[in-house]
């Protein structure tokens, strides 16, 4: 991951501002110029002392990793990318050499591009609690992780419906994950990914692991309200996911496509990208492979995004 040296910041406004009403057709170069100035202006005028929730979609070579810090600096890492040491190294850069504490590490599902970097994190950091979907995999990478968590004294297998209180007014609602309802879900580890909504005040993030069409459909039909401010497109923007009906029920104001810079699957899919851009506006779809780490900050009312460009 490249370091977060450029602190360009975009004010995405209040929760659920509908971006389409704000899209103005202007030549791309002009947009970039103006946006660049606006980002810096917004950054310079922000109240740096205001406690905020920070959600960082790290740039990885393979897979994805999301690092969450609450206003009182409680920390949750969701997935670890596919490279063995990359995410541990990135966290070291973010936290500094002497800070080795992470409250919760969560594995959404056991694919290598999510579990690959977590064993090193468990080795390098003091982790209080490990949460996972309970789904197993047969790979050397997964075996290493399984061995690493065997002796951990606080390991939780996730249950849909559980809510983790991460801080005052910061919650993680577990919507889905693990073997649910029938073997149908377990037959596909991607669809058994932990899906969770992170909430702070009026702002929310729908974190979707690698779920595909079937899980999207099941969630859309069974969960009363999936509406979220920020939508992490499932499965790295793959053609198997981000169906129109799912995007419609989530109704996001911004989208993150967390995709490895060296992924071998040619993620994200072009049609999916077009669909996501139509839904929220091209300037509100953020790709980690192109932008670097994509960081959102929120005070529970407004939402800002920062990334290296
Ligand atoms: Zn994946």
CSV table of C-alpha atoms and ligand atoms in Angstrom, one decimal:
chain,number,residue,atom,x,y,z
A,1,UNK,CA,0.0,0.0,0.0
A,2,UNK,CA,1.1,3.5,-0.7
A,3,UNK,CA,1.2,5.7,2.4
A,4,UNK,CA,-1.4,8.3,3.0
A,5,UNK,CA,0.6,11.3,2.2
A,6,UNK,CA,-1.9,13.2,0.2
A,7,UNK,CA,-4.7,14.4,2.4
A,8,UNK,CA,-7.0,15.5,-0.2
A,9,UNK,CA,-10.5,15.5,1.2
A,10,UNK,CA,-13.9,15.7,-0.3
A,11,UNK,CA,-16.9,16.7,1.7
A,12,UNK,CA,-19.7,14.3,0.6
A,13,UNK,CA,-22.2,16.3,2.7
A,14,UNK,CA,-25.0,15.1,4.9
A,15,UNK,CA,-26.2,11.5,5.0
A,16,UNK,CA,-28.3,10.5,2.0
A,17,UNK,CA,-27.7,13.6,-0.1
A,18,UNK,CA,-28.7,12.2,-3.4
A,19,UNK,CA,-25.6,12.6,-5.6
A,20,UNK,CA,-27.4,12.5,-8.9
A,21,UNK,CA,-29.0,15.9,-8.3
A,22,UNK,CA,-25.5,17.3,-7.8
A,23,UNK,CA,-23.8,15.9,-10.8
A,24,UNK,CA,-23.0,18.6,-13.3
A,25,UNK,CA,-21.7,17.7,-16.8
A,26,UNK,CA,-18.4,19.5,-17.0
A,27,UNK,CA,-15.2,18.5,-18.9
A,28,UNK,CA,-13.2,16.0,-16.9
A,29,UNK,CA,-10.1,18.3,-16.6
A,30,UNK,CA,-12.1,21.1,-15.2
A,31,UNK,CA,-13.8,18.8,-12.7
A,32,UNK,CA,-10.4,17.6,-11.5
A,33,UNK,CA,-9.1,21.1,-11.2
A,34,UNK,CA,-12.1,22.4,-9.2
A,35,UNK,CA,-12.4,19.2,-7.2
A,36,UNK,CA,-8.7,19.4,-6.3
A,37,UNK,CA,-9.1,22.9,-5.0
A,38,UNK,CA,-12.4,22.1,-3.1
A,39,UNK,CA,-10.7,19.1,-1.5
A,40,UNK,CA,-7.9,21.1,-0.1
A,41,UNK,CA,-10.3,23.9,1.0
A,42,UNK,CA,-12.4,21.4,2.8
A,43,UNK,CA,-9.4,19.8,4.4
A,44,UNK,CA,-8.0,23.1,5.6
A,45,UNK,CA,-11.3,24.2,7.1
A,46,UNK,CA,-12.2,21.0,8.9
A,47,UNK,CA,-12.2,20.8,12.7
A,48,UNK,CA,-9.3,18.5,13.3
A,49,UNK,CA,-10.2,18.0,17.0
A,50,UNK,CA,-13.7,16.8,16.3
A,51,UNK,CA,-14.0,13.1,17.2
A,52,UNK,CA,-14.7,11.1,14.1
A,53,UNK,CA,-15.2,7.5,12.9
A,54,UNK,CA,-12.6,6.6,10.3
A,55,UNK,CA,-13.1,3.8,7.9
A,56,UNK,CA,-10.0,3.0,5.7
A,57,UNK,CA,-10.3,0.7,2.7
A,58,UNK,CA,-6.6,-0.2,2.5
A,59,UNK,CA,-4.9,-0.6,-0.9
A,60,UNK,CA,-3.8,-4.2,-1.3
A,61,UNK,CA,-2.2,-6.3,-4.1
A,62,UNK,CA,-4.8,-9.0,-3.7
A,63,UNK,CA,-8.2,-9.0,-2.0
A,64,UNK,CA,-9.3,-6.5,0.5
A,65,UNK,CA,-8.9,-5.2,4.1
A,66,UNK,CA,-10.8,-2.5,6.0
A,67,UNK,CA,-9.5,-0.8,9.1
A,68,UNK,CA,-12.0,1.0,11.3
A,69,UNK,CA,-11.2,3.4,14.1
A,70,UNK,CA,-13.9,4.8,16.3
A,71,UNK,CA,-14.0,8.3,17.8
A,72,UNK,CA,-12.4,7.0,21.0
A,73,UNK,CA,-9.9,5.0,18.9
A,74,UNK,CA,-11.3,1.5,19.3
A,75,UNK,CA,-10.1,-0.5,16.4
A,76,UNK,CA,-11.6,-3.2,14.1
A,77,UNK,CA,-9.8,-4.8,11.2
A,78,UNK,CA,-12.0,-6.6,8.7
A,79,UNK,CA,-10.1,-9.1,6.5
A,80,UNK,CA,-6.4,-8.9,5.7
A,81,UNK,CA,-5.9,-9.0,2.0
A,82,UNK,CA,-4.1,-11.8,0.2
A,83,UNK,CA,-0.5,-11.0,0.7
A,84,UNK,CA,1.1,-12.4,3.8
A,85,UNK,CA,2.7,-9.2,5.2
A,86,UNK,CA,1.2,-6.3,3.3
A,87,UNK,CA,-1.6,-5.4,5.7
A,88,UNK,CA,0.4,-5.8,8.8
A,89,UNK,CA,2.9,-3.5,7.3
A,90,UNK,CA,0.2,-1.0,6.3
A,91,UNK,CA,-1.2,-1.0,9.8
A,92,UNK,CA,2.3,-0.4,11.2
A,93,UNK,CA,2.5,2.7,8.9
A,94,UNK,CA,-0.9,3.9,10.0
A,95,UNK,CA,-0.4,3.4,13.7
A,96,UNK,CA,3.3,4.0,14.1
A,97,UNK,CA,6.0,1.6,15.3
A,98,UNK,CA,5.0,1.4,18.9
A,99,UNK,CA,1.3,1.0,18.7
A,100,UNK,CA,0.4,-2.7,18.4
A,101,UNK,CA,-3.2,-2.8,19.6
A,102,UNK,CA,-6.2,-3.9,17.6
A,103,UNK,CA,-9.5,-4.6,19.5
A,104,UNK,CA,-11.2,-6.9,17.0
A,105,UNK,CA,-10.0,-8.8,13.9
A,106,UNK,CA,-12.9,-10.1,11.8
A,107,UNK,CA,-12.6,-12.5,8.9
A,108,UNK,CA,-15.6,-12.3,6.6
A,109,UNK,CA,-14.9,-15.7,4.8
A,110,UNK,CA,-11.9,-18.0,4.4
A,111,UNK,CA,-10.8,-17.2,0.9
A,112,UNK,CA,-7.1,-16.5,0.6
A,113,UNK,CA,-7.5,-12.9,-0.6
A,114,UNK,CA,-9.2,-12.1,2.7
A,115,UNK,CA,-7.4,-14.4,5.2
A,116,UNK,CA,-3.9,-14.2,3.7
A,117,UNK,CA,-2.6,-11.2,5.7
A,118,UNK,CA,-4.4,-11.9,9.0
A,119,UNK,CA,-2.0,-14.4,10.4
A,120,UNK,CA,0.8,-11.9,10.3
A,121,UNK,CA,-1.5,-9.3,12.0
A,122,UNK,CA,-2.2,-11.8,14.8
A,123,UNK,CA,1.5,-12.3,15.2
A,124,UNK,CA,2.5,-8.6,15.0
A,125,UNK,CA,-0.3,-7.0,17.0
A,126,UNK,CA,-2.1,-7.6,20.3
A,127,UNK,CA,-5.6,-8.5,19.2
A,128,UNK,CA,-8.3,-8.8,21.9
A,129,UNK,CA,-11.1,-10.6,20.0
A,130,UNK,CA,-11.2,-12.6,16.8
A,131,UNK,CA,-14.6,-12.9,15.0
A,132,UNK,CA,-15.2,-15.2,12.0
A,133,UNK,CA,-17.9,-16.8,10.0
A,134,UNK,CA,-17.3,-20.4,11.1
A,135,UNK,CA,-16.7,-21.4,7.5
A,136,UNK,CA,-13.7,-23.6,6.9
A,137,UNK,CA,-11.4,-23.8,3.8
A,138,UNK,CA,-8.8,-26.3,2.7
A,139,UNK,CA,-5.7,-24.2,2.0
A,140,UNK,CA,-2.3,-23.8,3.6
A,141,UNK,CA,-3.1,-20.1,4.2
A,142,UNK,CA,-6.3,-21.0,6.0
A,143,UNK,CA,-4.6,-23.7,8.0
A,144,UNK,CA,-2.0,-21.1,9.2
A,145,UNK,CA,-4.8,-18.8,10.3
A,146,UNK,CA,-6.7,-21.7,12.0
A,147,UNK,CA,-3.6,-22.6,14.0
A,148,UNK,CA,-3.0,-19.0,14.9
A,149,UNK,CA,-6.5,-18.5,16.4
A,150,UNK,CA,-6.5,-21.9,18.2
A,151,UNK,CA,-4.8,-20.5,21.2
A,152,UNK,CA,-6.5,-17.2,21.1
A,153,UNK,CA,-8.6,-16.7,24.2
A,154,UNK,CA,-11.5,-14.8,22.7
A,155,UNK,CA,-12.8,-16.2,19.4
A,156,UNK,CA,-16.4,-15.6,18.4
A,157,UNK,CA,-18.3,-17.3,15.6
A,158,UNK,CA,-20.6,-14.7,14.2
A,159,UNK,CA,-24.4,-14.9,14.5
A,160,UNK,CA,-26.6,-12.9,12.2
A,161,UNK,CA,-28.6,-10.5,14.4
A,162,UNK,CA,-25.8,-9.7,16.8
A,163,UNK,CA,-24.7,-6.1,17.2
A,164,UNK,CA,-21.3,-5.1,18.4
A,165,UNK,CA,-21.1,-1.8,20.3
A,166,UNK,CA,-17.8,-0.4,19.1
A,167,UNK,CA,-18.0,3.0,20.8
A,168,UNK,CA,-20.6,5.5,22.0
A,169,UNK,CA,-23.0,5.6,19.1
A,170,UNK,CA,-20.9,3.3,16.8
A,171,UNK,CA,-22.4,-0.1,16.2
A,172,UNK,CA,-21.7,-3.0,13.9
A,173,UNK,CA,-24.9,-4.9,13.0
A,174,UNK,CA,-24.2,-8.4,11.7
A,175,UNK,CA,-26.8,-8.9,9.0
A,176,UNK,CA,-25.6,-12.2,7.5
A,177,UNK,CA,-22.8,-14.7,7.7
A,178,UNK,CA,-21.9,-18.3,8.1
A,179,UNK,CA,-24.1,-21.3,7.2
A,180,UNK,CA,-27.6,-19.9,7.2
A,181,UNK,CA,-30.9,-21.5,6.7
A,182,UNK,CA,-29.8,-24.3,4.4
A,183,UNK,CA,-26.8,-25.8,2.8
A,184,UNK,CA,-27.5,-23.6,-0.2
A,185,UNK,CA,-25.6,-20.8,1.5
A,186,UNK,CA,-22.8,-23.0,2.7
A,187,UNK,CA,-22.2,-24.4,-0.7
A,188,UNK,CA,-20.8,-21.1,-1.7
A,189,UNK,CA,-18.2,-19.6,0.8
A,190,UNK,CA,-18.6,-16.2,-0.9
A,191,UNK,CA,-22.3,-16.1,-0.1
A,192,UNK,CA,-21.5,-17.1,3.5
A,193,UNK,CA,-19.4,-14.0,3.9
A,194,UNK,CA,-20.2,-11.9,7.0
A,195,UNK,CA,-22.3,-8.9,5.9
A,196,UNK,CA,-22.4,-6.1,8.4
A,197,UNK,CA,-23.6,-2.6,8.7
A,198,UNK,CA,-21.4,-0.1,10.5
A,199,UNK,CA,-23.5,2.8,12.0
A,200,UNK,CA,-22.5,6.1,13.5
A,201,UNK,CA,-25.3,8.6,13.9
A,202,UNK,CA,-27.0,9.1,10.5
A,203,UNK,CA,-24.1,7.6,8.5
A,204,UNK,CA,-23.8,3.9,7.7
A,205,UNK,CA,-21.5,1.6,5.8
A,206,UNK,CA,-22.7,-1.7,4.3
A,207,UNK,CA,-19.7,-4.1,4.3
A,208,UNK,CA,-20.5,-7.1,2.2
A,209,UNK,CA,-17.5,-9.4,1.9
A,210,UNK,CA,-17.7,-11.4,-1.3
A,211,UNK,CA,-21.4,-12.1,-1.5
A,212,UNK,CA,-22.8,-12.9,-4.9
A,213,UNK,CA,-26.2,-12.8,-6.6
A,214,UNK,CA,-28.0,-15.4,-4.5
A,215,UNK,CA,-27.0,-13.9,-1.2
A,216,UNK,CA,-27.8,-10.4,-2.5
A,217,UNK,CA,-31.3,-11.6,-3.5
A,218,UNK,CA,-31.8,-13.4,-0.1
A,219,UNK,CA,-30.8,-10.3,1.8
A,220,UNK,CA,-32.9,-8.0,-0.4
A,221,UNK,CA,-35.9,-10.2,0.3
A,222,UNK,CA,-35.4,-10.8,4.0
A,223,UNK,CA,-33.9,-7.7,5.5
A,224,UNK,CA,-36.4,-4.9,5.9
A,225,UNK,CA,-33.9,-2.0,5.6
A,226,UNK,CA,-30.5,-2.3,3.9
A,227,UNK,CA,-30.2,1.4,3.1
A,228,UNK,CA,-26.7,2.6,3.8
A,229,UNK,CA,-24.7,5.8,3.1
A,230,UNK,CA,-21.6,3.9,1.8
A,231,UNK,CA,-21.8,0.6,-0.1
A,232,UNK,CA,-18.7,-1.6,-0.4
A,233,UNK,CA,-19.4,-3.3,-3.7
A,234,UNK,CA,-19.3,-7.1,-3.0
A,235,UNK,CA,-16.6,-9.4,-4.4
A,236,UNK,CA,-14.3,-6.7,-5.7
A,237,UNK,CA,-16.8,-5.4,-8.2
A,238,UNK,CA,-17.1,-8.8,-9.8
A,239,UNK,CA,-19.8,-9.5,-12.5
A,240,UNK,CA,-21.3,-12.0,-10.0
A,241,UNK,CA,-22.4,-9.3,-7.6
A,242,UNK,CA,-23.8,-5.7,-7.3
A,243,UNK,CA,-27.1,-6.6,-9.0
A,244,UNK,CA,-29.3,-3.6,-9.9
A,245,UNK,CA,-32.0,-4.7,-7.4
A,246,UNK,CA,-29.5,-4.9,-4.6
A,247,UNK,CA,-28.0,-1.5,-5.4
A,248,UNK,CA,-31.5,-0.2,-5.4
A,249,UNK,CA,-32.4,-1.4,-1.9
A,250,UNK,CA,-29.0,-0.2,-0.5
A,251,UNK,CA,-29.6,3.1,-2.2
A,252,UNK,CA,-26.1,4.4,-1.3
A,253,UNK,CA,-24.6,7.9,-1.6
A,254,UNK,CA,-21.1,6.6,-2.3
A,255,UNK,CA,-19.5,3.2,-3.3
A,256,UNK,CA,-16.2,1.7,-2.6
A,257,UNK,CA,-14.8,-1.0,-4.9
A,258,UNK,CA,-12.0,-2.7,-2.9
A,259,UNK,CA,-9.9,-4.4,-5.5
A,260,UNK,CA,-6.3,-5.7,-5.5
A,261,UNK,CA,-3.9,-3.9,-7.7
A,262,UNK,CA,-2.6,-7.3,-9.0
A,263,UNK,CA,-5.8,-9.2,-9.0
A,264,UNK,CA,-5.9,-12.0,-11.5
A,265,UNK,CA,-9.6,-12.0,-12.1
A,266,UNK,CA,-9.7,-8.7,-14.0
A,267,UNK,CA,-11.9,-7.2,-11.3
A,268,UNK,CA,-13.8,-5.0,-11.3
A,269,UNK,CA,-16.2,-5.8,-14.1
A,270,UNK,CA,-16.9,-3.0,-16.6
A,271,UNK,CA,-20.7,-3.4,-16.6
A,272,UNK,CA,-20.7,-3.4,-12.8
A,273,UNK,CA,-18.7,-0.2,-12.7
A,274,UNK,CA,-21.1,1.4,-15.1
A,275,UNK,CA,-24.0,0.3,-13.0
A,276,UNK,CA,-22.5,1.7,-9.8
A,277,UNK,CA,-21.6,5.0,-11.5
A,278,UNK,CA,-25.1,5.3,-12.8
A,279,UNK,CA,-26.4,4.8,-9.3
A,280,UNK,CA,-24.3,7.3,-7.3
A,281,UNK,CA,-22.5,9.4,-9.9
A,282,UNK,CA,-19.0,8.6,-11.3
A,283,UNK,CA,-17.3,10.9,-8.8
A,284,UNK,CA,-18.6,8.9,-5.9
A,285,UNK,CA,-17.3,5.5,-6.9
A,286,UNK,CA,-13.9,5.0,-5.3
A,287,UNK,CA,-11.5,2.2,-6.4
A,288,UNK,CA,-8.7,1.2,-4.1
A,289,UNK,CA,-6.6,-0.1,-7.0
A,290,UNK,CA,-6.6,3.3,-8.7
A,291,UNK,CA,-6.8,5.7,-5.8
A,292,UNK,CA,-4.8,4.1,-3.1
A,293,UNK,CA,-6.3,3.7,0.4
A,294,UNK,CA,-9.8,5.2,0.4
A,295,UNK,CA,-10.6,6.7,3.8
A,296,UNK,CA,-14.0,7.9,5.0
A,297,UNK,CA,-14.4,10.1,8.0
A,298,UNK,CA,-17.7,10.9,9.6
A,299,UNK,CA,-19.0,12.7,12.7
A,300,UNK,CA,-22.3,10.9,12.4
A,301,UNK,CA,-23.9,13.7,10.4
A,302,UNK,CA,-21.5,14.5,7.6
A,303,UNK,CA,-19.2,12.3,5.6
A,304,UNK,CA,-15.8,13.1,4.1
A,305,UNK,CA,-13.5,11.0,2.0
A,306,UNK,CA,-9.7,11.2,1.7
A,307,UNK,CA,-7.4,9.3,-0.5
A,308,UNK,CA,-4.0,9.4,-2.0
A,309,UNK,CA,-4.1,10.4,-5.6
B,1,LIG,ZN1,-12.3,-11.8,-2.3
